[in-house]
């Protein structure tokens, strides 16, 4: 039995054509060797596993050619299916065949191919996320969450699993679990940008829907993942103001990053937040900070100063 061989990278269809020709010539040489009288007791030029690999590669290259300039994967499905049957663990074949099944809406086949890929490459983040997202799309949230959970377990410092969990929980109308996944991820991962972005979106939706508790939770997560984010701080302040949570407001103002504490523009925006919520005393305090920085009274600011004095 020959050693395992990895599929070489193929970047152009011209290269694919060349590979097919080489394989055809090679297989012809094997046949000639087998038919020659002197080859009766000789070993085959290729082992069975190498011949199978060659067949798989030939079908894979034929699939690339079948896609044509449009790159439509459906046209290549018969060749990819043959390649997958001969070499089911090959990553490139798995990904291309999955893409073709997805375009063709062959969901069961898509799930089978992706599961096979995950079994062969259990630590591949992209494959498992793809599998989980398909389960999520068809409403099988328990299976999606199981796959996202595997990602979290195998890659606790990668945000993909937590992000997927939060999406699946939101799709399943389990908001508290979604926020818990985001919160857990923010404290664990090294790539928190996606988690911060999702938390921000949910927080903005919370403000729009007057769900102050959700907005506070989400923008607290945003602040944990991006503590110097001015928009996150202001949105959190607005949520506290709308809810009337004076303790939360005081804690937020006390813990402002240093670069915002003496910033006139930031103080002006904070003052407008207080004014909009009817907190006139606090608005006065922050307007005075602005004026102190500017060296004089506010002018031409939509009459805001006059409305609080």
PDB file of C-alpha atoms in Angstrom:
ATOM      1  CA  UNK A   1       0.000   0.000   0.000  1.00  0.00           C
ATOM      2  CA  UNK A   2       1.468   3.400  -0.994  1.00  0.00           C
ATOM      3  CA  UNK A   3       1.924   6.317   1.312  1.00  0.00           C
ATOM      4  CA  UNK A   4      -0.843   8.885   1.679  1.00  0.00           C
ATOM      5  CA  UNK A   5      -0.583  11.649  -0.889  1.00  0.00           C
ATOM      6  CA  UNK A   6      -2.005  15.169  -0.527  1.00  0.00           C
ATOM      7  CA  UNK A   7      -3.845  16.789  -3.415  1.00  0.00           C
ATOM      8  CA  UNK A   8      -1.566  19.414  -5.018  1.00  0.00           C
ATOM      9  CA  UNK A   9      -2.735  22.990  -5.313  1.00  0.00           C
ATOM     10  CA  UNK A  10      -4.213  23.781  -8.740  1.00  0.00           C
ATOM     11  CA  UNK A  11      -4.609  27.426  -9.590  1.00  0.00           C
ATOM     12  CA  UNK A  12      -5.616  27.415 -13.268  1.00  0.00           C
ATOM     13  CA  UNK A  13      -7.696  25.304 -15.604  1.00  0.00           C
ATOM     14  CA  UNK A  14      -4.697  25.046 -17.919  1.00  0.00           C
ATOM     15  CA  UNK A  15      -2.842  23.286 -15.126  1.00  0.00           C
ATOM     16  CA  UNK A  16      -5.853  21.055 -14.596  1.00  0.00           C
ATOM     17  CA  UNK A  17      -5.815  20.085 -18.273  1.00  0.00           C
ATOM     18  CA  UNK A  18      -2.122  19.262 -18.079  1.00  0.00           C
ATOM     19  CA  UNK A  19      -2.658  17.082 -15.020  1.00  0.00           C
ATOM     20  CA  UNK A  20      -5.446  15.164 -16.741  1.00  0.00           C
ATOM     21  CA  UNK A  21      -3.203  14.510 -19.746  1.00  0.00           C
ATOM     22  CA  UNK A  22      -0.376  13.321 -17.494  1.00  0.00           C
ATOM     23  CA  UNK A  23      -2.740  10.978 -15.664  1.00  0.00           C
ATOM     24  CA  UNK A  24      -4.091   9.577 -18.913  1.00  0.00           C
ATOM     25  CA  UNK A  25      -0.573   8.903 -20.186  1.00  0.00           C
ATOM     26  CA  UNK A  26       0.453   7.418 -16.851  1.00  0.00           C
ATOM     27  CA  UNK A  27      -2.537   5.107 -16.699  1.00  0.00           C
ATOM     28  CA  UNK A  28      -1.867   4.042 -20.286  1.00  0.00           C
ATOM     29  CA  UNK A  29       1.704   3.220 -19.305  1.00  0.00           C
ATOM     30  CA  UNK A  30       0.424   1.076 -16.434  1.00  0.00           C
ATOM     31  CA  UNK A  31      -1.864  -0.777 -18.824  1.00  0.00           C
ATOM     32  CA  UNK A  32       0.977  -1.322 -21.317  1.00  0.00           C
ATOM     33  CA  UNK A  33       3.218  -2.618 -18.539  1.00  0.00           C
ATOM     34  CA  UNK A  34       0.522  -5.060 -17.440  1.00  0.00           C
ATOM     35  CA  UNK A  35      -0.057  -6.313 -21.015  1.00  0.00           C
ATOM     36  CA  UNK A  36       3.632  -6.776 -21.887  1.00  0.00           C
ATOM     37  CA  UNK A  37       4.745 -10.423 -21.679  1.00  0.00           C
ATOM     38  CA  UNK A  38       7.788  -9.544 -19.586  1.00  0.00           C
ATOM     39  CA  UNK A  39       5.549  -7.889 -16.964  1.00  0.00           C
ATOM     40  CA  UNK A  40       3.862 -11.150 -15.934  1.00  0.00           C
ATOM     41  CA  UNK A  41       5.661 -11.344 -12.577  1.00  0.00           C
ATOM     42  CA  UNK A  42       6.447  -7.639 -12.186  1.00  0.00           C
ATOM     43  CA  UNK A  43       4.874  -5.335  -9.615  1.00  0.00           C
ATOM     44  CA  UNK A  44       2.393  -2.755 -10.915  1.00  0.00           C
ATOM     45  CA  UNK A  45       3.863   0.662 -11.607  1.00  0.00           C
ATOM     46  CA  UNK A  46       1.335   2.181  -9.150  1.00  0.00           C
ATOM     47  CA  UNK A  47      -0.104   0.763  -5.952  1.00  0.00           C
ATOM     48  CA  UNK A  48      -3.908   0.424  -5.637  1.00  0.00           C
ATOM     49  CA  UNK A  49      -4.087   3.467  -3.362  1.00  0.00           C
ATOM     50  CA  UNK A  50      -2.022   5.528  -5.811  1.00  0.00           C
ATOM     51  CA  UNK A  51      -4.226   4.457  -8.695  1.00  0.00           C
ATOM     52  CA  UNK A  52      -7.301   5.476  -6.678  1.00  0.00           C
ATOM     53  CA  UNK A  53      -5.680   8.807  -5.901  1.00  0.00           C
ATOM     54  CA  UNK A  54      -4.895   9.315  -9.587  1.00  0.00           C
ATOM     55  CA  UNK A  55      -8.517   8.593 -10.475  1.00  0.00           C
ATOM     56  CA  UNK A  56      -9.734  11.045  -7.845  1.00  0.00           C
ATOM     57  CA  UNK A  57      -7.358  13.720  -9.086  1.00  0.00           C
ATOM     58  CA  UNK A  58      -8.470  13.167 -12.674  1.00  0.00           C
ATOM     59  CA  UNK A  59     -12.125  13.630 -11.680  1.00  0.00           C
ATOM     60  CA  UNK A  60     -11.239  16.687  -9.608  1.00  0.00           C
ATOM     61  CA  UNK A  61      -9.444  18.289 -12.542  1.00  0.00           C
ATOM     62  CA  UNK A  62     -12.329  17.399 -14.839  1.00  0.00           C
ATOM     63  CA  UNK A  63     -14.632  19.166 -12.375  1.00  0.00           C
ATOM     64  CA  UNK A  64     -12.539  22.324 -12.616  1.00  0.00           C
ATOM     65  CA  UNK A  65     -12.774  22.190 -16.376  1.00  0.00           C
ATOM     66  CA  UNK A  66     -16.540  21.507 -16.266  1.00  0.00           C
ATOM     67  CA  UNK A  67     -17.185  24.665 -14.264  1.00  0.00           C
ATOM     68  CA  UNK A  68     -16.082  26.737 -17.244  1.00  0.00           C
ATOM     69  CA  UNK A  69     -15.452  30.491 -17.123  1.00  0.00           C
ATOM     70  CA  UNK A  70     -18.662  31.052 -15.138  1.00  0.00           C
ATOM     71  CA  UNK A  71     -17.338  29.006 -12.222  1.00  0.00           C
ATOM     72  CA  UNK A  72     -20.753  27.353 -11.710  1.00  0.00           C
ATOM     73  CA  UNK A  73     -20.175  24.456  -9.284  1.00  0.00           C
ATOM     74  CA  UNK A  74     -23.393  22.603 -10.222  1.00  0.00           C
ATOM     75  CA  UNK A  75     -21.891  21.714 -13.610  1.00  0.00           C
ATOM     76  CA  UNK A  76     -18.994  19.965 -11.914  1.00  0.00           C
ATOM     77  CA  UNK A  77     -21.039  17.906  -9.441  1.00  0.00           C
ATOM     78  CA  UNK A  78     -20.815  14.505 -11.228  1.00  0.00           C
ATOM     79  CA  UNK A  79     -17.017  14.731 -11.403  1.00  0.00           C
ATOM     80  CA  UNK A  80     -16.724  15.973  -7.817  1.00  0.00           C
ATOM     81  CA  UNK A  81     -18.971  13.165  -6.588  1.00  0.00           C
ATOM     82  CA  UNK A  82     -16.700  10.618  -8.283  1.00  0.00           C
ATOM     83  CA  UNK A  83     -13.632  12.305  -6.778  1.00  0.00           C
ATOM     84  CA  UNK A  84     -15.234  12.331  -3.332  1.00  0.00           C
ATOM     85  CA  UNK A  85     -16.183   8.652  -3.606  1.00  0.00           C
ATOM     86  CA  UNK A  86     -12.571   7.779  -4.396  1.00  0.00           C
ATOM     87  CA  UNK A  87     -10.970  10.149  -1.873  1.00  0.00           C
ATOM     88  CA  UNK A  88     -13.601  11.258   0.675  1.00  0.00           C
ATOM     89  CA  UNK A  89     -11.143  12.830   3.079  1.00  0.00           C
ATOM     90  CA  UNK A  90      -9.565  15.312   0.657  1.00  0.00           C
ATOM     91  CA  UNK A  91     -10.173  18.870   1.883  1.00  0.00           C
ATOM     92  CA  UNK A  92     -10.317  20.623  -1.516  1.00  0.00           C
ATOM     93  CA  UNK A  93     -12.777  18.074  -2.900  1.00  0.00           C
ATOM     94  CA  UNK A  94     -14.935  18.349   0.229  1.00  0.00           C
ATOM     95  CA  UNK A  95     -15.207  22.141   0.033  1.00  0.00           C
ATOM     96  CA  UNK A  96     -15.963  22.263  -3.691  1.00  0.00           C
ATOM     97  CA  UNK A  97     -18.537  19.481  -3.502  1.00  0.00           C
ATOM     98  CA  UNK A  98     -20.227  21.159  -0.523  1.00  0.00           C
ATOM     99  CA  UNK A  99     -20.451  24.414  -2.462  1.00  0.00           C
ATOM    100  CA  UNK A 100     -22.031  22.618  -5.393  1.00  0.00           C
ATOM    101  CA  UNK A 101     -24.601  20.869  -3.198  1.00  0.00           C
ATOM    102  CA  UNK A 102     -25.460  24.166  -1.518  1.00  0.00           C
ATOM    103  CA  UNK A 103     -26.102  25.888  -4.841  1.00  0.00           C
ATOM    104  CA  UNK A 104     -28.164  22.899  -5.960  1.00  0.00           C
ATOM    105  CA  UNK A 105     -30.178  22.928  -2.688  1.00  0.00           C
ATOM    106  CA  UNK A 106     -29.224  19.313  -1.954  1.00  0.00           C
ATOM    107  CA  UNK A 107     -29.170  19.802   1.802  1.00  0.00           C
ATOM    108  CA  UNK A 108     -28.886  16.185   2.914  1.00  0.00           C
ATOM    109  CA  UNK A 109     -25.944  15.590   0.594  1.00  0.00           C
ATOM    110  CA  UNK A 110     -24.373  18.850   1.792  1.00  0.00           C
ATOM    111  CA  UNK A 111     -24.641  17.765   5.430  1.00  0.00           C
ATOM    112  CA  UNK A 112     -23.157  14.338   4.645  1.00  0.00           C
ATOM    113  CA  UNK A 113     -20.140  15.846   2.878  1.00  0.00           C
ATOM    114  CA  UNK A 114     -19.501  18.395   5.619  1.00  0.00           C
ATOM    115  CA  UNK A 115     -19.833  15.789   8.377  1.00  0.00           C
ATOM    116  CA  UNK A 116     -17.364  13.573   6.546  1.00  0.00           C
ATOM    117  CA  UNK A 117     -14.992  16.519   6.305  1.00  0.00           C
ATOM    118  CA  UNK A 118     -15.337  17.285  10.012  1.00  0.00           C
ATOM    119  CA  UNK A 119     -14.647  13.660  10.872  1.00  0.00           C
ATOM    120  CA  UNK A 120     -11.454  13.797   8.825  1.00  0.00           C
ATOM    121  CA  UNK A 121     -10.421  17.292   9.974  1.00  0.00           C
ATOM    122  CA  UNK A 122     -11.956  17.650  13.465  1.00  0.00           C
ATOM    123  CA  UNK A 123      -9.976  20.806  14.294  1.00  0.00           C
ATOM    124  CA  UNK A 124     -10.815  22.729  11.128  1.00  0.00           C
ATOM    125  CA  UNK A 125     -12.779  25.789  12.253  1.00  0.00           C
ATOM    126  CA  UNK A 126     -14.173  26.691   8.843  1.00  0.00           C
ATOM    127  CA  UNK A 127     -15.583  23.239   8.061  1.00  0.00           C
ATOM    128  CA  UNK A 128     -17.313  22.834  11.414  1.00  0.00           C
ATOM    129  CA  UNK A 129     -18.699  26.378  11.318  1.00  0.00           C
ATOM    130  CA  UNK A 130     -20.034  25.642   7.813  1.00  0.00           C
ATOM    131  CA  UNK A 131     -21.720  22.460   9.078  1.00  0.00           C
ATOM    132  CA  UNK A 132     -23.229  24.257  12.088  1.00  0.00           C
ATOM    133  CA  UNK A 133     -24.499  27.138   9.960  1.00  0.00           C
ATOM    134  CA  UNK A 134     -26.290  24.724   7.623  1.00  0.00           C
ATOM    135  CA  UNK A 135     -28.047  23.102  10.587  1.00  0.00           C
ATOM    136  CA  UNK A 136     -28.971  26.578  11.820  1.00  0.00           C
ATOM    137  CA  UNK A 137     -30.328  27.605   8.400  1.00  0.00           C
ATOM    138  CA  UNK A 138     -32.685  24.607   8.260  1.00  0.00           C
ATOM    139  CA  UNK A 139     -33.890  25.216  11.819  1.00  0.00           C
ATOM    140  CA  UNK A 140     -32.106  22.309  13.531  1.00  0.00           C
ATOM    141  CA  UNK A 141     -30.839  24.530  16.324  1.00  0.00           C
ATOM    142  CA  UNK A 142     -29.927  21.710  18.703  1.00  0.00           C
ATOM    143  CA  UNK A 143     -27.512  20.228  16.154  1.00  0.00           C
ATOM    144  CA  UNK A 144     -26.187  23.666  15.240  1.00  0.00           C
ATOM    145  CA  UNK A 145     -25.521  24.448  18.892  1.00  0.00           C
ATOM    146  CA  UNK A 146     -23.801  21.091  19.357  1.00  0.00           C
ATOM    147  CA  UNK A 147     -21.378  21.884  16.524  1.00  0.00           C
ATOM    148  CA  UNK A 148     -20.803  25.458  17.728  1.00  0.00           C
ATOM    149  CA  UNK A 149     -20.223  24.008  21.200  1.00  0.00           C
ATOM    150  CA  UNK A 150     -17.575  21.700  19.767  1.00  0.00           C
ATOM    151  CA  UNK A 151     -15.875  24.740  18.256  1.00  0.00           C
ATOM    152  CA  UNK A 152     -15.885  26.495  21.624  1.00  0.00           C
ATOM    153  CA  UNK A 153     -14.453  23.399  23.317  1.00  0.00           C
ATOM    154  CA  UNK A 154     -11.733  22.803  20.728  1.00  0.00           C
ATOM    155  CA  UNK A 155     -10.924  26.476  20.092  1.00  0.00           C
ATOM    156  CA  UNK A 156     -11.812  28.450  23.230  1.00  0.00           C
ATOM    157  CA  UNK A 157      -9.706  31.438  22.135  1.00  0.00           C
ATOM    158  CA  UNK A 158     -11.415  31.730  18.746  1.00  0.00           C
ATOM    159  CA  UNK A 159     -14.582  33.817  18.501  1.00  0.00           C
ATOM    160  CA  UNK A 160     -16.280  31.714  15.808  1.00  0.00           C
ATOM    161  CA  UNK A 161     -17.933  29.236  18.184  1.00  0.00           C
ATOM    162  CA  UNK A 162     -19.281  31.880  20.562  1.00  0.00           C
ATOM    163  CA  UNK A 163     -20.523  34.003  17.660  1.00  0.00           C
ATOM    164  CA  UNK A 164     -22.292  31.020  16.112  1.00  0.00           C
ATOM    165  CA  UNK A 165     -23.832  30.037  19.445  1.00  0.00           C
ATOM    166  CA  UNK A 166     -25.222  33.545  19.903  1.00  0.00           C
ATOM    167  CA  UNK A 167     -26.692  33.555  16.392  1.00  0.00           C
ATOM    168  CA  UNK A 168     -28.303  30.144  16.875  1.00  0.00           C
ATOM    169  CA  UNK A 169     -29.749  31.090  20.252  1.00  0.00           C
ATOM    170  CA  UNK A 170     -31.191  34.321  18.831  1.00  0.00           C
ATOM    171  CA  UNK A 171     -32.717  32.373  15.932  1.00  0.00           C
ATOM    172  CA  UNK A 172     -34.240  30.000  18.502  1.00  0.00           C
ATOM    173  CA  UNK A 173     -35.655  33.013  20.438  1.00  0.00           C
ATOM    174  CA  UNK A 174     -33.393  32.352  23.440  1.00  0.00           C
ATOM    175  CA  UNK A 175     -32.010  35.838  23.986  1.00  0.00           C
ATOM    176  CA  UNK A 176     -30.594  35.273  27.463  1.00  0.00           C
ATOM    177  CA  UNK A 177     -28.469  32.331  26.282  1.00  0.00           C
ATOM    178  CA  UNK A 178     -27.321  34.337  23.248  1.00  0.00           C
ATOM    179  CA  UNK A 179     -26.110  37.179  25.448  1.00  0.00           C
ATOM    180  CA  UNK A 180     -24.456  34.689  27.805  1.00  0.00           C
ATOM    181  CA  UNK A 181     -22.494  33.236  24.867  1.00  0.00           C
ATOM    182  CA  UNK A 182     -21.390  36.708  23.778  1.00  0.00           C
ATOM    183  CA  UNK A 183     -20.382  37.622  27.312  1.00  0.00           C
ATOM    184  CA  UNK A 184     -18.440  34.381  27.761  1.00  0.00           C
ATOM    185  CA  UNK A 185     -16.711  34.846  24.438  1.00  0.00           C
ATOM    186  CA  UNK A 186     -15.703  38.454  25.056  1.00  0.00           C
ATOM    187  CA  UNK A 187     -13.723  37.370  28.101  1.00  0.00           C
ATOM    188  CA  UNK A 188     -12.027  34.426  26.383  1.00  0.00           C
ATOM    189  CA  UNK A 189     -11.175  35.156  22.771  1.00  0.00           C
ATOM    190  CA  UNK A 190      -8.347  36.955  21.049  1.00  0.00           C
ATOM    191  CA  UNK A 191     -10.474  38.000  18.042  1.00  0.00           C
ATOM    192  CA  UNK A 192     -13.458  39.724  19.659  1.00  0.00           C
ATOM    193  CA  UNK A 193     -14.384  42.041  16.787  1.00  0.00           C
ATOM    194  CA  UNK A 194     -17.275  39.887  15.571  1.00  0.00           C
ATOM    195  CA  UNK A 195     -18.655  39.443  19.084  1.00  0.00           C
ATOM    196  CA  UNK A 196     -18.440  43.195  19.732  1.00  0.00           C
ATOM    197  CA  UNK A 197     -20.190  43.957  16.437  1.00  0.00           C
ATOM    198  CA  UNK A 198     -23.019  41.505  17.146  1.00  0.00           C
ATOM    199  CA  UNK A 199     -23.455  42.823  20.688  1.00  0.00           C
ATOM    200  CA  UNK A 200     -23.642  46.358  19.317  1.00  0.00           C
ATOM    201  CA  UNK A 201     -26.324  45.404  16.799  1.00  0.00           C
ATOM    202  CA  UNK A 202     -28.414  43.697  19.473  1.00  0.00           C
ATOM    203  CA  UNK A 203     -27.936  46.690  21.766  1.00  0.00           C
ATOM    204  CA  UNK A 204     -29.091  49.162  19.133  1.00  0.00           C
ATOM    205  CA  UNK A 205     -32.126  46.970  18.497  1.00  0.00           C
ATOM    206  CA  UNK A 206     -32.751  47.016  22.251  1.00  0.00           C
ATOM    207  CA  UNK A 207     -32.701  50.825  22.310  1.00  0.00           C
ATOM    208  CA  UNK A 208     -35.018  51.013  19.307  1.00  0.00           C
ATOM    209  CA  UNK A 209     -37.413  48.553  20.930  1.00  0.00           C
ATOM    210  CA  UNK A 210     -37.218  50.293  24.330  1.00  0.00           C
ATOM    211  CA  UNK A 211     -35.760  47.135  25.836  1.00  0.00           C
ATOM    212  CA  UNK A 212     -33.411  48.931  28.198  1.00  0.00           C
ATOM    213  CA  UNK A 213     -32.198  45.815  30.021  1.00  0.00           C
ATOM    214  CA  UNK A 214     -31.138  44.167  26.783  1.00  0.00           C
ATOM    215  CA  UNK A 215     -29.437  47.381  25.615  1.00  0.00           C
ATOM    216  CA  UNK A 216     -27.545  47.708  28.905  1.00  0.00           C
ATOM    217  CA  UNK A 217     -26.424  44.081  28.761  1.00  0.00           C
ATOM    218  CA  UNK A 218     -25.297  44.358  25.152  1.00  0.00           C
ATOM    219  CA  UNK A 219     -23.423  47.633  25.492  1.00  0.00           C
ATOM    220  CA  UNK A 220     -21.786  46.371  28.680  1.00  0.00           C
ATOM    221  CA  UNK A 221     -20.459  43.489  26.565  1.00  0.00           C
ATOM    222  CA  UNK A 222     -19.333  45.985  23.898  1.00  0.00           C
ATOM    223  CA  UNK A 223     -17.491  47.974  26.550  1.00  0.00           C
ATOM    224  CA  UNK A 224     -15.808  44.845  27.898  1.00  0.00           C
ATOM    225  CA  UNK A 225     -14.562  43.926  24.438  1.00  0.00           C
ATOM    226  CA  UNK A 226     -13.716  47.484  23.347  1.00  0.00           C
ATOM    227  CA  UNK A 227     -13.315  49.673  26.454  1.00  0.00           C
ATOM    228  CA  UNK A 228     -12.245  52.801  24.554  1.00  0.00           C
ATOM    229  CA  UNK A 229     -15.189  52.712  22.138  1.00  0.00           C
ATOM    230  CA  UNK A 230     -16.897  56.127  22.505  1.00  0.00           C
ATOM    231  CA  UNK A 231     -20.119  55.120  20.729  1.00  0.00           C
ATOM    232  CA  UNK A 232     -20.464  52.063  22.974  1.00  0.00           C
ATOM    233  CA  UNK A 233     -20.052  54.211  26.088  1.00  0.00           C
ATOM    234  CA  UNK A 234     -22.632  56.742  24.875  1.00  0.00           C
ATOM    235  CA  UNK A 235     -25.118  54.039  23.939  1.00  0.00           C
ATOM    236  CA  UNK A 236     -24.683  52.449  27.356  1.00  0.00           C
ATOM    237  CA  UNK A 237     -25.239  55.862  28.953  1.00  0.00           C
ATOM    238  CA  UNK A 238     -28.420  56.333  26.945  1.00  0.00           C
ATOM    239  CA  UNK A 239     -29.735  52.939  28.022  1.00  0.00           C
ATOM    240  CA  UNK A 240     -29.059  53.761  31.693  1.00  0.00           C
ATOM    241  CA  UNK A 241     -30.736  57.160  31.277  1.00  0.00           C
ATOM    242  CA  UNK A 242     -33.819  55.718  29.586  1.00  0.00           C
ATOM    243  CA  UNK A 243     -34.155  53.122  32.302  1.00  0.00           C
ATOM    244  CA  UNK A 244     -33.560  55.718  35.039  1.00  0.00           C
ATOM    245  CA  UNK A 245     -30.683  53.749  36.518  1.00  0.00           C
ATOM    246  CA  UNK A 246     -28.822  56.488  38.412  1.00  0.00           C
ATOM    247  CA  UNK A 247     -26.428  54.033  40.021  1.00  0.00           C
ATOM    248  CA  UNK A 248     -25.427  52.670  36.640  1.00  0.00           C
ATOM    249  CA  UNK A 249     -24.976  56.206  35.278  1.00  0.00           C
ATOM    250  CA  UNK A 250     -22.764  57.207  38.205  1.00  0.00           C
ATOM    251  CA  UNK A 251     -20.587  54.105  37.850  1.00  0.00           C
ATOM    252  CA  UNK A 252     -20.214  54.635  34.109  1.00  0.00           C
ATOM    253  CA  UNK A 253     -19.246  58.292  34.477  1.00  0.00           C
ATOM    254  CA  UNK A 254     -16.807  57.459  37.259  1.00  0.00           C
ATOM    255  CA  UNK A 255     -15.068  54.790  35.186  1.00  0.00           C
ATOM    256  CA  UNK A 256     -14.776  56.755  31.946  1.00  0.00           C
ATOM    257  CA  UNK A 257     -11.449  56.261  30.173  1.00  0.00           C
ATOM    258  CA  UNK A 258      -9.041  59.090  30.926  1.00  0.00           C
ATOM    259  CA  UNK A 259      -9.015  60.405  27.365  1.00  0.00           C
ATOM    260  CA  UNK A 260     -12.770  61.169  27.572  1.00  0.00           C
ATOM    261  CA  UNK A 261     -12.930  62.788  30.992  1.00  0.00           C
ATOM    262  CA  UNK A 262     -11.599  66.172  29.870  1.00  0.00           C
ATOM    263  CA  UNK A 263     -12.705  66.046  26.256  1.00  0.00           C
ATOM    264  CA  UNK A 264     -15.019  68.988  25.474  1.00  0.00           C
ATOM    265  CA  UNK A 265     -16.770  67.347  22.535  1.00  0.00           C
ATOM    266  CA  UNK A 266     -17.462  64.162  24.451  1.00  0.00           C
ATOM    267  CA  UNK A 267     -18.783  66.177  27.418  1.00  0.00           C
ATOM    268  CA  UNK A 268     -21.096  68.047  25.060  1.00  0.00           C
ATOM    269  CA  UNK A 269     -22.558  64.803  23.716  1.00  0.00           C
ATOM    270  CA  UNK A 270     -22.982  63.481  27.261  1.00  0.00           C
ATOM    271  CA  UNK A 271     -24.774  66.728  28.190  1.00  0.00           C
ATOM    272  CA  UNK A 272     -27.199  66.238  25.319  1.00  0.00           C
ATOM    273  CA  UNK A 273     -27.930  62.720  26.539  1.00  0.00           C
ATOM    274  CA  UNK A 274     -28.718  64.019  30.019  1.00  0.00           C
ATOM    275  CA  UNK A 275     -30.848  66.812  28.583  1.00  0.00           C
ATOM    276  CA  UNK A 276     -32.822  64.419  26.393  1.00  0.00           C
ATOM    277  CA  UNK A 277     -33.641  62.321  29.450  1.00  0.00           C
ATOM    278  CA  UNK A 278     -34.679  65.368  31.496  1.00  0.00           C
ATOM    279  CA  UNK A 279     -31.667  65.173  33.826  1.00  0.00           C
ATOM    280  CA  UNK A 280     -31.100  68.944  33.830  1.00  0.00           C
ATOM    281  CA  UNK A 281     -28.663  69.161  36.744  1.00  0.00           C
ATOM    282  CA  UNK A 282     -26.346  66.620  35.158  1.00  0.00           C
ATOM    283  CA  UNK A 283     -26.720  68.386  31.792  1.00  0.00           C
ATOM    284  CA  UNK A 284     -25.628  71.682  33.399  1.00  0.00           C
ATOM    285  CA  UNK A 285     -22.573  69.997  34.896  1.00  0.00           C
ATOM    286  CA  UNK A 286     -21.385  68.670  31.553  1.00  0.00           C
ATOM    287  CA  UNK A 287     -22.190  71.869  29.641  1.00  0.00           C
ATOM    288  CA  UNK A 288     -20.042  73.721  32.166  1.00  0.00           C
ATOM    289  CA  UNK A 289     -17.193  71.313  31.458  1.00  0.00           C
ATOM    290  CA  UNK A 290     -17.474  72.154  27.771  1.00  0.00           C
ATOM    291  CA  UNK A 291     -17.519  75.895  28.459  1.00  0.00           C
ATOM    292  CA  UNK A 292     -14.543  75.628  30.758  1.00  0.00           C
ATOM    293  CA  UNK A 293     -12.590  73.877  28.032  1.00  0.00           C
ATOM    294  CA  UNK A 294     -13.675  76.407  25.416  1.00  0.00           C
ATOM    295  CA  UNK A 295     -13.004  79.411  27.654  1.00  0.00           C
ATOM    296  CA  UNK A 296     -16.513  80.828  27.333  1.00  0.00           C
ATOM    297  CA  UNK A 297     -20.260  80.143  27.031  1.00  0.00           C
ATOM    298  CA  UNK A 298     -21.663  77.884  24.340  1.00  0.00           C
ATOM    299  CA  UNK A 299     -22.881  79.737  21.268  1.00  0.00           C
ATOM    300  CA  UNK A 300     -24.896  78.482  18.330  1.00  0.00           C
ATOM    301  CA  UNK A 301     -25.525  75.068  19.854  1.00  0.00           C
ATOM    302  CA  UNK A 302     -29.215  74.661  19.040  1.00  0.00           C
ATOM    303  CA  UNK A 303     -30.157  76.719  22.100  1.00  0.00           C
ATOM    304  CA  UNK A 304     -29.172  73.808  24.331  1.00  0.00           C
ATOM    305  CA  UNK A 305     -27.441  75.968  26.911  1.00  0.00           C
ATOM    306  CA  UNK A 306     -30.492  78.218  27.320  1.00  0.00           C
ATOM    307  CA  UNK A 307     -32.738  75.200  27.787  1.00  0.00           C
ATOM    308  CA  UNK A 308     -30.944  74.096  30.925  1.00  0.00           C
ATOM    309  CA  UNK A 309     -30.193  77.413  32.642  1.00  0.00           C
TER     310      UNK A 309
END
